[in-house]
Amino acid sequence: MNVDAIIIGGGACGLMCAVQAGMLGKRVIILEKSEKPGKKILISGGGRCNYTNIYIEGDEYISNNPNFLKSAFKQWTVEDTIQFFETYGLTGEEKTLGQLFPTNKNAKDVVKIFTQLCDELGQDIICNAHIIEVKNLDNGFEVIYNAGIKEEKLKAPKLVIATGGLPISKMGATDYALKFATKLGLKIQPTAPALVPLTITGKDADWYAKLSGNSVFCRVSNDKISFEEQILFTHWGLSGPAILQISSYWRPGEYINLDFLPDRSIQEIIENERINNGKWLLSTLLNKFFTKKFTESIGLYLPLEKQLANLNKDDIEKIQRTIHHFKVKPAGDKGYDKAEVMRGGIDTAELSSKTLECKTAPGLYFGGECLDVTGWLGGYNFQWAWASGYVIAQNL
Ligand SMILES: Cc1cc2nc3c(=O)[nH]c(=O)nc-3n(C[C@H](O)[C@H](O)[C@H](O)COP(=O)(O)OP(=O)(O)OC[C@H]3O[C@@H](n4cnc5c(N)ncnc54)[C@H](O)[C@@H]3O)c2cc1C
C-alpha cells in the first residue's frame, strides 16, 4: 500500500498530524506500537486532559533554542486548538492558571475526536505495530513492520517520527525517536525526567515523611526561575505542581528555595501583631497561616513556645529564614515512571523551524515530545504536540 506519508507514533502529535493531513486530502498511515492510540492523552490531567493553556506566550518552554517553536506557534495558535476542539463538540473551561480542560467531557472524548476523524478521513491507524526497519529510498521511505503474524511493508515519500519522550514506559513510551535520530547522526540534547517529583533522603527524610499528605502554597525558586503554587509533602520527598514545575529547571546537587509565605513578610507580621497581641505564642501566630501539623513540624527549627513580645533579633532572623528561605537539597527525582515529560531530546538545530523537516534528510519530520522542546505543567506540552503535528501535516 502506498500513501503520502507514514507516521510512526499515534499519540498527540501523530494523531493531529494525520487528521490535518487528511483535511488537506493527503493519505497517511499511523503505525502505533500500543494496542490503542493516544494512551498518554487518556491518562493526562488525571483522565481529564488539560489540552492547552490560554496564557501560552512561548517563554514557558525549555529548549537549547527557545526561539525554535515560534514559527510553529504562529502557524497553530492556542486559539486554533480551542476552535479545533469546539468544532468537534468539545468546549473548554479554565481550571487554574489558564489551564483548559474539557467541559463535561474528558480525555477519552479528546482521543475519540481524533480516532473518529481519522476514520472519516480514511487515515488508517495500525496498532500493535512493531517497527522492524526503516529504509531510506531514492524517492522516500520504506517501513517494514509487524502488526500480526507476518511482516508488512509500506512505502511513502514522507516519514514522520512522533513517538514521544521517555516517561512512563508502561504507557508505550520508547526511545525510538532518540535512537532513530542518533543513527542518522543527529545531535541529541541530554535527556532527563521533567515535571517530576523530587526525593529527599538522609537525615532530613523523616521530617518530610512526617508531613506526608500536607500541602502548602509556596513560592519555589532557584537562581533561574520561581513558581507559586501548592507543594505536597510525601513519604519520600516533595511533589505538587510547584515542585513539578521547578524540577524541569533543577539539576542534581542543586538547592531549591521554599518560601512558605510568598508576598508577605513574617517579620512585618510579627512586628505588627506584637503591638496588640504580644502574649501570643509564635505557634498561635503560625497556626493562622498553616495547618497545625505544618506549624508543629516547622517548629522543630523555631521557638514555637515563645511569646511574640519576647522574640529577640536572632529569633526573628531565624523565623524569617525558615519561613521565606527554606533550603532543600533534593537527593534526586522519581524518574521516568513518575515524570510527565522528558527534558532535552532531538536538537532543534537539526530541523527547519518552519516545517520540522530534518535538514539532512529530506522528507523526514520529527514532532512532539521527542524534540528538545519541553513545556511547563498546565497544557503547554499538548499545545506543542498539536502545533508540531499541524505544521508537519502542512508539508507532507
Ligand atoms: C501522567 C501524564 C499526564 C500528562 N498530562 C498532561 C496534561 O494534562 N497536559 C499536557 O499538556 N501534557 C500532559 N502530559 C504530557 C503529554 O502527554 C505529552 O507531552 C504529549 O503526549 C506528547 O505528545 P507526543 O505525540 O509527542 O507523544 P505521545 O503522546 O507520548 O505519543 C507517542 C506515541 O508513540 C507511540 N510509540 C512509541 N514508540 C513507538 C514505536 N517504536 N513504534 C510505534 N509507536 C511508538 C506511543 O505508544 C505513543 O502512542 C502528561 C504526561 C503524563 C505522562
Coordinates of C-alpha atoms and ligand atoms in Angstrom, one line a residue:
M1 CA 0.0 0.0 0.0
N2 CA 1.4 3.4 -0.9
V3 CA 0.5 6.5 0.9
D4 CA 1.6 10.2 1.1
A5 CA 3.2 9.7 4.5
I6 CA 3.8 7.2 7.2
I7 CA 3.6 8.4 10.8
I8 CA 5.3 6.4 13.4
G9 CA 3.6 7.0 16.8
G10 CA -0.2 7.6 17.3
G11 CA 0.0 10.0 20.2
A12 CA -1.0 13.6 20.4
C13 CA 1.3 14.8 17.7
G14 CA 0.8 11.8 15.3
L15 CA -2.9 12.0 15.6
M16 CA -3.2 15.7 15.0
C17 CA -0.8 15.3 12.1
A18 CA -2.9 12.5 10.5
V19 CA -6.1 14.5 10.9
Q20 CA -4.7 17.7 9.5
A21 CA -3.1 15.9 6.6
G22 CA -6.5 14.2 5.9
M23 CA -8.1 17.6 5.8
L24 CA -5.7 18.6 3.1
G25 CA -6.6 15.5 1.1
K26 CA -3.4 13.6 1.9
R27 CA -3.4 10.0 2.8
V28 CA -1.3 8.8 5.7
I29 CA -1.0 5.7 7.9
I30 CA -0.2 5.7 11.5
L31 CA 1.9 2.9 12.9
E32 CA 1.3 2.7 16.6
K33 CA 3.2 0.3 18.9
S34 CA 0.4 0.1 21.6
E35 CA -2.9 -1.7 21.3
K36 CA -4.6 1.7 21.0
P37 CA -3.6 5.2 20.1
G38 CA -3.4 8.2 22.4
K39 CA -2.7 6.3 25.6
K40 CA -0.9 9.3 27.2
I41 CA -3.8 11.6 26.3
L42 CA -6.1 9.2 28.1
I43 CA -4.1 9.5 31.4
S44 CA -3.4 13.2 31.1
G45 CA -4.7 15.7 33.5
G46 CA -5.9 12.9 35.8
G47 CA -8.0 11.5 32.9
R48 CA -9.5 14.9 32.1
C49 CA -6.8 16.1 29.7
N50 CA -5.5 19.6 30.2
Y51 CA -5.4 20.2 26.4
T52 CA -3.9 23.7 26.2
N53 CA -3.3 26.9 28.2
I54 CA -4.7 30.3 27.4
Y55 CA -1.6 32.1 28.7
I56 CA 0.9 30.5 26.4
E57 CA 3.4 33.0 25.1
G58 CA 6.2 30.8 24.1
D59 CA 8.5 31.6 27.1
E60 CA 7.2 28.7 29.1
Y61 CA 9.3 26.1 27.3
I62 CA 12.8 24.8 27.9
S63 CA 15.0 24.3 24.9
N64 CA 18.5 24.8 23.8
N65 CA 17.0 27.2 21.2
P66 CA 14.0 28.9 22.9
N67 CA 13.1 30.6 19.6
F68 CA 12.6 27.4 17.7
L69 CA 8.9 26.9 18.5
K70 CA 7.9 30.5 17.5
S71 CA 7.2 29.6 13.9
A72 CA 5.1 26.5 14.7
F73 CA 3.2 28.5 17.4
K74 CA 2.4 31.2 14.8
Q75 CA 1.1 28.6 12.4
W76 CA -1.0 26.9 15.0
T77 CA -2.1 29.0 18.0
V78 CA -3.9 28.3 21.2
E79 CA -7.0 29.8 19.6
D80 CA -6.6 27.2 16.8
T81 CA -6.5 24.4 19.4
I82 CA -9.6 25.8 21.2
Q83 CA -11.5 26.2 17.9
F84 CA -10.5 22.8 16.6
F85 CA -11.9 21.0 19.6
E86 CA -15.0 23.3 19.7
T87 CA -15.7 22.3 16.0
Y88 CA -15.9 18.7 17.1
G89 CA -18.1 19.4 20.2
L90 CA -15.5 19.8 22.9
T91 CA -15.6 23.2 24.7
G92 CA -13.1 24.1 27.4
E93 CA -13.1 25.6 30.9
E94 CA -10.2 27.2 32.7
K95 CA -9.3 25.3 35.9
T96 CA -6.4 27.4 37.2
L97 CA -3.6 29.5 35.7
G98 CA -5.1 29.3 32.2
Q99 CA -5.3 25.5 32.1
L100 CA -8.1 24.4 29.8
F101 CA -9.9 21.2 30.4
P102 CA -13.0 19.8 28.5
T103 CA -16.3 20.9 29.9
N104 CA -18.4 17.9 30.9
K105 CA -16.1 15.7 28.9
N106 CA -12.8 14.0 29.5
A107 CA -9.6 12.7 27.9
K108 CA -11.5 9.8 26.3
D109 CA -13.5 12.3 24.3
V110 CA -10.3 14.0 23.2
V111 CA -9.0 10.8 21.8
K112 CA -12.3 9.9 20.2
I113 CA -12.3 13.1 18.2
F114 CA -9.1 12.1 16.6
T115 CA -10.0 8.4 16.0
Q116 CA -13.4 9.4 14.5
L117 CA -11.8 12.0 12.3
C118 CA -9.1 9.5 11.2
D119 CA -11.9 7.1 10.3
E120 CA -13.9 9.7 8.4
L121 CA -10.9 11.0 6.5
G122 CA -9.7 7.5 5.6
Q123 CA -6.5 7.7 7.7
D124 CA -5.6 4.2 8.9
I125 CA -4.2 3.6 12.4
I126 CA -2.4 0.3 12.7
C127 CA -2.0 -0.7 16.3
N128 CA 0.4 -3.2 17.8
A129 CA 2.8 -2.3 15.1
H130 CA 6.4 -3.3 15.8
I131 CA 8.8 -1.4 13.5
I132 CA 11.4 -3.7 12.1
E133 CA 13.3 -1.5 9.8
V134 CA 13.1 1.9 8.1
K135 CA 14.8 2.1 4.7
N136 CA 15.8 5.3 3.0
L137 CA 14.8 5.0 -0.7
D138 CA 15.7 7.4 -3.5
N139 CA 12.2 8.8 -3.5
G140 CA 11.1 8.3 0.1
F141 CA 11.0 5.7 2.8
E142 CA 10.1 2.0 3.2
V143 CA 8.9 0.9 6.6
I144 CA 9.0 -2.8 7.4
Y145 CA 6.8 -3.6 10.4
N146 CA 4.9 -6.5 12.0
A147 CA 1.4 -6.0 13.4
G148 CA 0.4 -9.6 13.4
I149 CA 1.9 -12.8 12.2
K150 CA 3.8 -11.6 9.1
E151 CA 6.0 -8.7 8.1
E152 CA 4.4 -5.9 6.1
K153 CA 5.9 -3.2 4.0
L154 CA 4.8 0.4 3.5
K155 CA 6.3 2.9 1.1
A156 CA 5.8 6.7 1.2
P157 CA 7.6 9.8 0.1
K158 CA 7.4 11.3 3.6
L159 CA 8.1 9.9 7.1
V160 CA 7.0 11.4 10.4
I161 CA 8.5 10.3 13.7
A162 CA 6.1 11.2 16.5
T163 CA 7.0 8.5 19.1
G164 CA 7.1 10.9 22.1
G165 CA 9.5 11.0 25.0
L166 CA 10.8 8.6 27.6
P167 CA 8.3 9.0 30.5
I168 CA 6.1 6.0 31.5
S169 CA 7.2 3.0 29.5
K170 CA 4.1 1.1 30.5
M171 CA 2.1 3.7 28.6
G172 CA 4.1 2.9 25.4
A173 CA 7.0 5.3 25.8
T174 CA 10.1 4.2 24.0
D175 CA 13.5 5.7 23.0
Y176 CA 12.6 5.0 19.3
A177 CA 12.9 8.7 18.1
L178 CA 16.1 9.3 20.0
K179 CA 17.7 6.1 18.6
F180 CA 16.5 6.8 15.1
A181 CA 17.9 10.3 15.2
T182 CA 21.2 9.1 16.7
K183 CA 21.6 6.5 13.9
L184 CA 21.2 9.4 11.4
G185 CA 23.9 11.3 13.2
L186 CA 21.6 13.9 14.5
K187 CA 22.6 15.8 17.7
I188 CA 20.6 15.0 20.9
Q189 CA 20.3 17.4 23.8
P190 CA 20.8 15.5 27.1
T191 CA 17.6 14.0 28.3
A192 CA 16.2 13.7 31.8
P193 CA 12.8 13.4 33.5
A194 CA 11.0 16.7 33.9
L195 CA 7.8 17.8 35.6
V196 CA 8.7 15.1 38.1
P197 CA 8.5 14.8 41.9
L198 CA 11.8 15.2 43.9
T199 CA 13.1 12.8 46.5
I200 CA 14.7 13.6 49.9
T201 CA 17.0 11.1 51.6
G202 CA 19.4 11.2 54.5
K203 CA 18.9 12.9 57.9
D204 CA 16.1 15.2 56.7
A205 CA 14.0 12.4 55.1
D206 CA 12.0 11.7 58.3
W207 CA 11.0 15.4 58.7
Y208 CA 9.4 15.3 55.2
A209 CA 7.8 11.9 55.7
K210 CA 6.1 13.0 58.9
L211 CA 4.4 15.8 56.9
S212 CA 3.3 13.4 54.2
G213 CA -0.1 14.3 52.8
N214 CA 0.1 18.0 53.8
S215 CA 0.2 20.7 51.1
V216 CA 1.3 24.3 51.4
F217 CA 1.1 27.2 49.0
C218 CA 4.6 28.2 48.3
R219 CA 7.0 30.1 46.1
V220 CA 9.5 27.6 44.9
S221 CA 12.6 29.0 43.3
N222 CA 16.2 28.6 42.3
D223 CA 18.5 31.0 40.6
K224 CA 16.8 30.5 37.2
I225 CA 13.0 30.8 37.9
S226 CA 10.3 30.7 40.5
F227 CA 6.8 29.2 40.7
E228 CA 3.9 30.0 43.1
E229 CA 1.6 27.0 43.6
Q230 CA 1.0 24.2 46.0
I231 CA 3.7 21.8 47.1
L232 CA 2.9 18.4 48.5
F233 CA 4.9 16.6 51.2
T234 CA 5.2 12.8 50.6
H235 CA 6.8 10.0 52.5
W236 CA 9.7 10.1 50.0
G237 CA 10.0 13.9 49.4
L238 CA 8.2 16.6 47.6
S239 CA 5.6 16.7 44.9
G240 CA 2.7 19.0 43.9
P241 CA 2.5 21.5 40.9
A242 CA 5.2 24.0 42.1
I243 CA 7.7 21.1 42.7
L244 CA 6.9 19.6 39.3
Q245 CA 7.5 22.9 37.6
I246 CA 10.9 23.6 39.3
S247 CA 12.0 20.1 38.7
S248 CA 12.4 20.9 35.0
Y249 CA 14.9 23.6 36.0
W250 CA 16.7 21.7 38.8
R251 CA 19.9 19.7 38.4
P252 CA 21.3 17.1 40.8
G253 CA 23.3 18.7 43.6
E254 CA 21.5 22.0 43.5
Y255 CA 19.3 23.5 46.2
I256 CA 15.8 24.8 45.8
N257 CA 14.3 27.5 48.0
L258 CA 10.8 27.3 49.5
D259 CA 9.0 30.5 50.6
F260 CA 6.1 29.3 52.7
L261 CA 4.5 32.8 52.8
P262 CA 5.1 34.3 49.4
D263 CA 4.3 38.1 49.0
R264 CA 4.1 38.6 52.8
S265 CA 6.9 39.2 55.3
I266 CA 6.8 37.2 58.5
Q267 CA 9.0 39.8 60.2
E268 CA 6.4 42.5 59.5
I269 CA 3.6 40.3 60.6
I270 CA 5.3 39.6 63.9
E271 CA 6.1 43.3 64.4
N272 CA 2.5 44.3 63.7
E273 CA 1.0 41.6 65.8
R274 CA 3.1 42.1 68.9
I275 CA 1.8 45.6 69.3
N276 CA -1.6 44.2 70.4
N277 CA -1.0 40.5 70.8
G278 CA 2.4 40.3 72.4
K279 CA 1.3 37.4 74.6
W280 CA 0.6 35.2 71.7
L281 CA 2.9 32.3 71.3
L282 CA 4.7 32.0 67.9
S283 CA 2.7 28.8 67.3
T284 CA -0.6 30.7 67.7
L285 CA 0.5 33.1 65.0
L286 CA 1.8 30.5 62.6
N287 CA -1.4 28.4 63.0
K288 CA -3.2 31.4 61.4
F289 CA -1.3 30.7 58.2
F290 CA -0.5 27.0 58.2
T291 CA -2.1 23.7 59.3
K292 CA -1.3 22.6 62.9
K293 CA 0.7 19.7 61.6
F294 CA 2.9 22.0 59.5
T295 CA 3.4 24.5 62.3
E296 CA 4.4 21.7 64.6
S297 CA 6.9 20.4 62.0
I298 CA 8.4 23.7 61.1
G299 CA 8.5 24.3 64.9
L300 CA 11.5 21.9 65.1
Y301 CA 13.5 24.8 63.8
L302 CA 11.7 27.6 65.6
P303 CA 11.0 28.9 69.2
L304 CA 7.3 28.0 68.9
E305 CA 6.6 28.4 72.6
K306 CA 8.0 31.9 72.9
Q307 CA 5.6 34.9 73.2
L308 CA 5.7 37.3 70.3
A309 CA 6.8 40.1 72.6
N310 CA 9.8 38.0 73.8
L311 CA 11.2 37.2 70.4
N312 CA 14.7 38.7 70.0
K313 CA 16.5 39.8 66.9
D314 CA 18.1 36.3 66.4
D315 CA 14.8 34.6 66.8
I316 CA 13.2 36.8 64.2
E317 CA 16.0 36.3 61.8
K318 CA 15.7 32.6 62.3
I319 CA 11.9 32.7 61.7
Q320 CA 12.4 34.9 58.6
R321 CA 15.0 32.5 57.2
T322 CA 12.9 29.4 57.9
I323 CA 9.6 30.7 56.6
H324 CA 10.9 32.6 53.5
H325 CA 14.3 30.9 52.7
F326 CA 13.8 27.2 53.5
K327 CA 16.6 25.5 51.6
V328 CA 16.1 22.0 50.2
K329 CA 18.7 19.8 48.6
P330 CA 16.8 17.0 46.8
A331 CA 18.6 13.7 46.5
G332 CA 17.1 13.1 43.1
D333 CA 13.9 12.7 41.2
K334 CA 11.3 9.9 40.9
G335 CA 12.4 9.1 37.4
Y336 CA 10.7 8.5 34.1
D337 CA 7.9 6.4 35.7
K338 CA 6.6 9.4 37.5
A339 CA 7.6 12.2 35.1
E340 CA 5.1 13.9 32.9
V341 CA 7.6 14.8 30.2
M342 CA 11.2 14.4 29.1
R343 CA 13.6 17.3 29.1
G344 CA 16.0 17.5 26.2
G345 CA 15.7 15.4 23.0
I346 CA 16.5 15.8 19.4
D347 CA 18.3 19.1 18.9
T348 CA 16.1 21.6 17.2
A349 CA 19.1 22.8 15.1
E350 CA 18.7 19.6 13.1
L351 CA 15.2 20.7 11.8
S352 CA 13.7 23.6 9.9
S353 CA 11.6 25.6 12.4
K354 CA 9.1 26.4 9.7
T355 CA 8.4 22.8 8.6
L356 CA 10.0 20.5 11.2
E357 CA 11.7 18.7 8.3
C358 CA 15.1 17.3 9.0
K359 CA 17.8 19.4 7.4
T360 CA 20.0 16.5 6.4
A361 CA 17.2 14.0 5.5
P362 CA 14.6 15.5 3.1
G363 CA 11.1 14.1 3.6
L364 CA 11.8 13.1 7.3
Y365 CA 9.9 15.0 10.0
F366 CA 10.1 14.9 13.8
G367 CA 7.3 16.3 16.1
G368 CA 6.1 16.4 19.7
E369 CA 8.0 15.5 22.8
C370 CA 10.9 13.7 21.1
L371 CA 12.3 17.1 20.3
D372 CA 14.2 19.4 22.6
V373 CA 11.1 21.4 23.5
T374 CA 9.7 20.9 27.0
G375 CA 6.8 22.9 28.3
W376 CA 5.6 23.8 31.8
L377 CA 2.9 22.0 33.6
G378 CA -0.6 23.0 32.5
G379 CA -1.4 22.2 28.9
Y380 CA 1.8 23.5 27.5
N381 CA 3.1 20.2 26.2
F382 CA -0.1 19.3 24.4
Q383 CA -0.1 22.7 22.7
W384 CA 3.4 21.9 21.4
A385 CA 2.3 18.4 20.3
W386 CA -0.8 19.7 18.4
A387 CA 1.2 22.6 16.9
S388 CA 4.0 20.4 15.7
G389 CA 1.6 17.8 14.3
Y390 CA -0.3 20.6 12.4
V391 CA 2.9 22.1 11.0
I392 CA 4.2 18.8 9.7
A393 CA 0.9 18.0 8.1
Q394 CA 1.1 21.2 6.0
N395 CA 4.3 20.0 4.5
L396 CA 3.5 16.3 3.7
Ligands
LIG1 C1 0.7 11.2 33.5 C2 0.9 12.3 32.5 C3 0.0 13.3 32.4 C4 0.1 14.4 31.5 N1 -0.8 15.4 31.5 C5 -0.7 16.4 30.6 C6 -1.7 17.4 30.5 O1 -2.7 17.4 31.2 N2 -1.4 18.4 29.7 C7 -0.3 18.5 28.8 O2 -0.2 19.4 28.1 N3 0.6 17.5 28.8 C8 0.4 16.4 29.7 N4 1.3 15.4 29.7 C9 2.4 15.4 28.6 C10 1.8 15.0 27.3 O3 1.1 13.8 27.5 C11 2.9 14.7 26.3 O4 3.8 15.8 26.2 C12 2.3 14.5 24.9 O5 1.5 13.4 24.9 C13 3.4 14.3 23.8 O6 2.9 14.0 22.6 P1 3.6 13.1 21.5 O7 2.7 12.8 20.4 O8 5.0 13.7 21.3 O9 3.9 11.8 22.4 P2 2.9 10.7 22.9 O10 1.5 11.3 23.1 O11 3.6 10.0 24.0 O12 2.7 9.7 21.7 C14 3.7 8.9 21.2 C15 3.1 7.6 20.7 O13 4.1 6.9 20.0 C16 4.0 5.5 20.3 N5 5.3 4.9 20.1 C17 6.4 5.0 20.9 N6 7.4 4.2 20.4 C18 6.9 3.7 19.3 C19 7.5 2.8 18.3 N7 8.7 2.4 18.4 N8 6.7 2.4 17.3 C20 5.4 2.9 17.1 N9 4.8 3.7 18.0 C21 5.6 4.1 19.1 C22 3.5 5.5 21.8 O14 2.8 4.3 22.1 C23 2.5 6.7 21.7 O15 1.2 6.4 21.4 C24 1.2 14.3 30.5 C25 2.1 13.3 30.6 C26 1.9 12.3 31.5 C27 2.9 11.1 31.5

